[in-house]
Coordinates of C-alpha atoms in Angstrom, one line a residue:
M1 CA -30.0 -47.9 22.5
S2 CA -27.4 -47.0 25.1
E3 CA -25.5 -49.4 27.3
Y4 CA -27.9 -48.4 30.1
G5 CA -31.0 -49.4 28.2
D6 CA -32.1 -45.9 27.3
V7 CA -33.6 -45.4 23.8
V8 CA -33.4 -42.3 21.7
Y9 CA -34.8 -42.1 18.1
R10 CA -35.0 -39.5 15.4
L11 CA -37.1 -40.3 12.3
G12 CA -37.1 -37.2 10.1
D13 CA -40.4 -35.3 10.1
A14 CA -41.6 -34.9 13.7
N15 CA -45.1 -36.1 12.7
A16 CA -44.1 -38.9 10.3
W17 CA -43.9 -41.8 12.7
E18 CA -46.8 -41.3 15.0
I19 CA -47.7 -45.0 15.5
Y20 CA -44.1 -46.0 16.2
K21 CA -43.7 -43.1 18.7
E22 CA -47.0 -44.0 20.4
T23 CA -45.9 -47.7 20.8
V24 CA -42.5 -46.6 22.2
E25 CA -44.1 -44.3 24.7
E26 CA -46.7 -46.9 25.8
W27 CA -43.9 -49.4 26.5
K28 CA -41.8 -46.9 28.2
A29 CA -44.7 -46.1 30.6
E30 CA -45.1 -49.8 31.6
K31 CA -43.9 -50.5 35.1
G32 CA -40.8 -52.7 35.1
F33 CA -40.3 -52.6 31.3
V34 CA -36.7 -52.3 30.1
W35 CA -35.5 -52.0 26.5
T36 CA -33.3 -55.1 26.9
D37 CA -36.7 -57.0 26.8
L38 CA -36.9 -56.1 23.1
A39 CA -36.2 -59.2 21.0
F40 CA -36.6 -57.9 17.5
I41 CA -37.4 -54.7 15.7
T42 CA -37.3 -53.5 12.1
L43 CA -38.4 -50.3 10.5
D44 CA -39.3 -50.2 6.8
P45 CA -36.8 -47.8 5.1
T46 CA -39.3 -47.3 2.2
S47 CA -42.6 -46.6 3.9
V48 CA -43.2 -44.0 6.7
D49 CA -44.5 -45.5 10.0
Q50 CA -44.3 -49.1 8.8
F51 CA -42.5 -51.3 11.4
I52 CA -42.7 -54.3 13.7
A53 CA -41.3 -54.7 17.2
I54 CA -41.4 -58.0 19.3
R55 CA -40.5 -58.4 22.9
N56 CA -39.0 -61.4 24.7
D57 CA -42.3 -62.2 26.4
G58 CA -44.0 -62.5 23.0
T59 CA -45.8 -59.1 23.1
W60 CA -45.6 -57.3 19.8
A61 CA -46.8 -54.2 18.0
G62 CA -46.6 -53.0 14.5
S63 CA -48.1 -51.0 11.7
I64 CA -48.5 -51.9 8.0
D65 CA -50.8 -51.4 5.1
D66 CA -53.9 -53.5 4.9
V67 CA -52.7 -55.7 2.1
N68 CA -49.8 -57.0 4.1
E69 CA -51.5 -57.1 7.5
E70 CA -51.9 -60.9 7.6
A71 CA -48.3 -61.6 6.7
L72 CA -47.1 -59.3 9.5
E73 CA -49.4 -60.9 12.0
T74 CA -48.3 -64.4 11.0
F75 CA -44.6 -63.4 11.3
A76 CA -45.1 -61.9 14.8
L77 CA -47.1 -64.9 16.2
N78 CA -44.5 -67.4 14.9
F79 CA -41.3 -65.5 15.8
F80 CA -40.7 -67.6 18.9
A81 CA -42.3 -70.9 17.5
R82 CA -39.0 -72.9 17.5
A83 CA -37.9 -71.6 20.9
K84 CA -41.2 -72.3 22.7
K85 CA -40.6 -73.2 26.3
K86 CA -42.5 -75.8 28.2
T87 CA -44.1 -74.5 31.3
K88 CA -45.6 -76.3 34.2
P89 CA -49.1 -75.3 35.4
S90 CA -49.0 -73.1 38.4
T91 CA -50.6 -74.5 41.5
S92 CA -51.8 -71.0 42.3
Q93 CA -54.1 -71.1 39.2
S94 CA -56.2 -74.1 40.1
G95 CA -59.4 -72.0 40.2
G96 CA -61.4 -69.9 42.6
Q97 CA -64.6 -68.1 43.3
M98 CA -65.8 -64.7 42.5
P99 CA -67.5 -62.6 45.2
N100 CA -70.9 -63.1 43.6
G101 CA -70.6 -66.9 44.0
T102 CA -69.5 -67.7 40.4
T103 CA -66.7 -70.2 40.1
Y104 CA -64.0 -69.9 37.5
P105 CA -61.6 -72.8 36.8
T106 CA -58.7 -70.8 35.4
E107 CA -57.5 -73.4 32.9
A108 CA -60.9 -74.9 32.1
K109 CA -62.4 -74.5 28.6
P110 CA -64.6 -71.4 28.4
D111 CA -68.3 -71.8 28.5
A112 CA -69.4 -72.1 24.9
A113 CA -72.3 -69.7 25.1
T114 CA -70.3 -67.0 26.8
Q115 CA -67.4 -67.6 24.4
V116 CA -69.8 -66.8 21.5
L117 CA -70.9 -63.6 23.2
Y118 CA -67.3 -62.6 23.8
E119 CA -66.3 -63.3 20.2
K120 CA -69.2 -61.2 18.9
W121 CA -68.6 -58.4 21.3
S122 CA -64.8 -58.4 20.7
T123 CA -65.2 -58.4 16.9
E124 CA -67.7 -55.6 17.0
A125 CA -65.5 -53.5 19.3
A126 CA -62.4 -54.2 17.2
V127 CA -64.3 -53.0 14.0
M128 CA -65.4 -49.9 15.8
F129 CA -61.9 -49.1 16.9
A130 CA -60.4 -49.8 13.5
A131 CA -62.9 -47.5 11.8
A132 CA -62.4 -44.8 14.3
S133 CA -58.6 -45.0 14.0
A134 CA -58.9 -44.7 10.2
A135 CA -61.1 -41.7 10.6
A136 CA -58.9 -40.0 13.2
G137 CA -55.7 -40.7 11.2
G138 CA -56.6 -39.2 7.9
A139 CA -57.6 -40.6 4.5
K140 CA -54.4 -41.9 2.9
P141 CA -55.5 -45.1 1.2
K142 CA -52.3 -47.1 1.8
A143 CA -51.0 -45.5 5.0
P144 CA -49.7 -48.0 7.5
R145 CA -52.3 -48.9 10.1
K146 CA -51.6 -49.8 13.7
L147 CA -52.2 -53.4 14.6
Q148 CA -53.5 -54.3 18.1
V149 CA -50.6 -55.0 20.5
R150 CA -50.9 -58.7 21.3
S151 CA -49.0 -61.3 23.3
Q152 CA -47.7 -64.1 21.2
S153 CA -47.4 -66.4 24.2
S154 CA -51.1 -66.2 24.9
T155 CA -52.1 -67.2 21.4
S156 CA -49.7 -70.0 20.8
D157 CA -51.9 -72.8 22.2
V158 CA -52.7 -75.1 19.3
S159 CA -56.0 -76.1 21.0
R160 CA -57.4 -72.6 20.5
P161 CA -58.9 -71.4 17.2
P162 CA -56.6 -69.4 14.9
L163 CA -56.8 -65.6 14.9
Q164 CA -59.1 -64.2 12.4
R165 CA -58.8 -60.9 10.6
M166 CA -61.3 -58.3 11.5
P167 CA -63.7 -57.2 8.8
S168 CA -63.0 -53.8 7.4
A169 CA -65.3 -50.9 8.1
S170 CA -65.7 -47.4 6.7
P171 CA -63.8 -44.7 8.7
K172 CA -66.1 -43.3 11.3
L173 CA -65.3 -41.7 14.7
L174 CA -66.9 -43.3 17.8
S175 CA -70.3 -42.0 18.8
M176 CA -71.4 -44.9 21.0
F177 CA -69.8 -47.3 23.5
P178 CA -69.4 -51.0 22.9
Y179 CA -71.4 -52.1 25.9
L180 CA -71.1 -55.6 27.3
P181 CA -73.9 -58.0 26.3
N182 CA -76.9 -57.8 28.7
T183 CA -76.8 -61.6 29.2
V184 CA -73.4 -61.2 30.8
T185 CA -74.0 -58.3 33.1
T186 CA -75.8 -60.5 35.7
C187 CA -73.8 -59.8 38.9
N188 CA -76.4 -59.0 41.6
L189 CA -74.2 -57.9 44.5
T190 CA -75.7 -54.8 46.1
A191 CA -72.7 -52.5 45.4
C192 CA -72.5 -53.7 41.8
T193 CA -76.2 -53.2 41.2
I194 CA -75.9 -49.6 42.4
L195 CA -72.9 -49.0 40.2
K196 CA -74.7 -50.4 37.2
S197 CA -77.8 -48.4 37.8
E198 CA -76.0 -45.1 37.2
P199 CA -77.4 -43.4 34.1
E200 CA -74.1 -42.6 32.4
S201 CA -72.1 -45.8 33.1
I202 CA -71.1 -48.9 31.2
H203 CA -73.8 -50.8 33.2
A204 CA -71.3 -53.5 34.1
C205 CA -69.1 -54.3 37.2
Q206 CA -65.7 -55.9 37.5
H207 CA -67.4 -59.4 37.9
D208 CA -69.3 -59.0 34.7
V209 CA -66.2 -57.8 32.8
E210 CA -64.2 -60.7 34.2
K211 CA -66.8 -63.2 33.2
L212 CA -66.8 -62.0 29.6
L213 CA -63.1 -61.7 29.3
R214 CA -62.4 -65.1 30.7
A215 CA -64.5 -66.5 27.9
S216 CA -61.7 -65.4 25.5
G217 CA -59.6 -68.3 26.6
L218 CA -56.6 -65.9 26.8
Y219 CA -57.2 -64.4 30.3
S220 CA -53.8 -63.7 31.9
Y221 CA -51.9 -60.8 33.5
E222 CA -50.1 -59.8 30.2
W223 CA -53.2 -60.2 28.1
L224 CA -55.3 -58.0 30.4
R225 CA -52.6 -55.4 30.5
Q226 CA -52.5 -55.2 26.7
E227 CA -56.3 -55.2 26.4
R228 CA -56.6 -52.3 28.9
L229 CA -54.5 -50.0 26.7
R230 CA -57.3 -49.2 24.2
W231 CA -59.6 -48.2 27.0
H232 CA -57.4 -45.4 28.3
P233 CA -59.7 -42.4 28.4
D234 CA -57.3 -40.0 26.6
R235 CA -56.6 -42.6 23.9
F236 CA -60.3 -43.5 23.5
G237 CA -61.2 -39.8 23.4
R238 CA -59.1 -39.2 20.4
L239 CA -61.3 -41.7 18.5
C240 CA -64.6 -40.0 19.5
E241 CA -66.7 -37.5 17.7
E242 CA -66.3 -34.1 19.3
E243 CA -69.8 -33.8 20.7
W244 CA -69.6 -37.2 22.3
R245 CA -66.0 -37.1 23.4
E246 CA -66.4 -36.2 27.1
T247 CA -69.1 -38.9 27.5
G248 CA -66.9 -41.4 25.7
K249 CA -63.9 -40.6 27.8
K250 CA -66.0 -41.1 31.0
L251 CA -67.3 -44.5 29.9
A252 CA -63.8 -45.6 28.7
G253 CA -62.3 -44.5 32.0
E254 CA -64.8 -46.7 33.8
M255 CA -63.8 -49.7 31.7
F256 CA -60.2 -48.9 32.2
K257 CA -60.6 -48.8 36.0
L258 CA -62.5 -52.1 36.1
M259 CA -59.8 -53.8 34.1
S260 CA -57.1 -52.3 36.4
V261 CA -58.9 -53.9 39.3
L262 CA -58.9 -57.2 37.5
I263 CA -55.2 -56.9 36.7
E264 CA -54.3 -56.1 40.4
D265 CA -56.5 -59.0 41.5
L266 CA -54.8 -61.4 39.2
K267 CA -51.4 -60.1 40.1
S268 CA -52.1 -60.6 43.9
R269 CA -53.3 -64.2 43.3
T270 CA -50.7 -65.4 40.9
G271 CA -47.7 -63.2 41.5
E272 CA -47.5 -62.2 37.9
G273 CA -46.1 -58.9 37.0
S274 CA -44.1 -58.6 40.2

């Protein structure tokens, strides 16, 4: 890292550190990100593409073999535990109303029924992504596997249930989309109804997506921004079976756009990310 914050790296074989390079490029592409935001990084000198990187805002990324995944995740989530800052609740986050008339108290406990739907959908989607990543990345039994980029600050609330490890799945490329549960896609605004009636769509609007994601209890600008990464059409397309790739990219692109709208909406209302 230079005195101007530029980062250059050379790690031997050009194709040996794909997960690390992908993480670096993702962070470099973020608006406003500078490398002085990096709080900690270590690269394993004995295993190719095994590393962990943590930023000052608690966002982290890493890759490691399955056996040590839990230890790496615990370390990342507790890195700032002793330096946790007390924050005052923002007056701009007292709550609001969605265009379809649904209210959302920002800091309120998520609706139990919707939270169950979110947990089920999120787990199933995570398993699908993990299996597709394994299939797309080759069949080395102990090769480091990328962990989802998470924000430590959004998971540090002791009132929330602890993170659970996702069940493993056999490597398999994506051939279907993890659609939102039907019981969540209930927005009946005219424009949204027309959008959801399209034959090749995710059959959900931004209000449906927001309703489900708020049930996570983690809804914030940083969390949304990290969640959106996996729906980038090009990134999603690399995980799809060839004959379904174009359809998959189209559906993922729709989800990516809806999440972008939610991010901009949250940014305009709370001033985050500016």
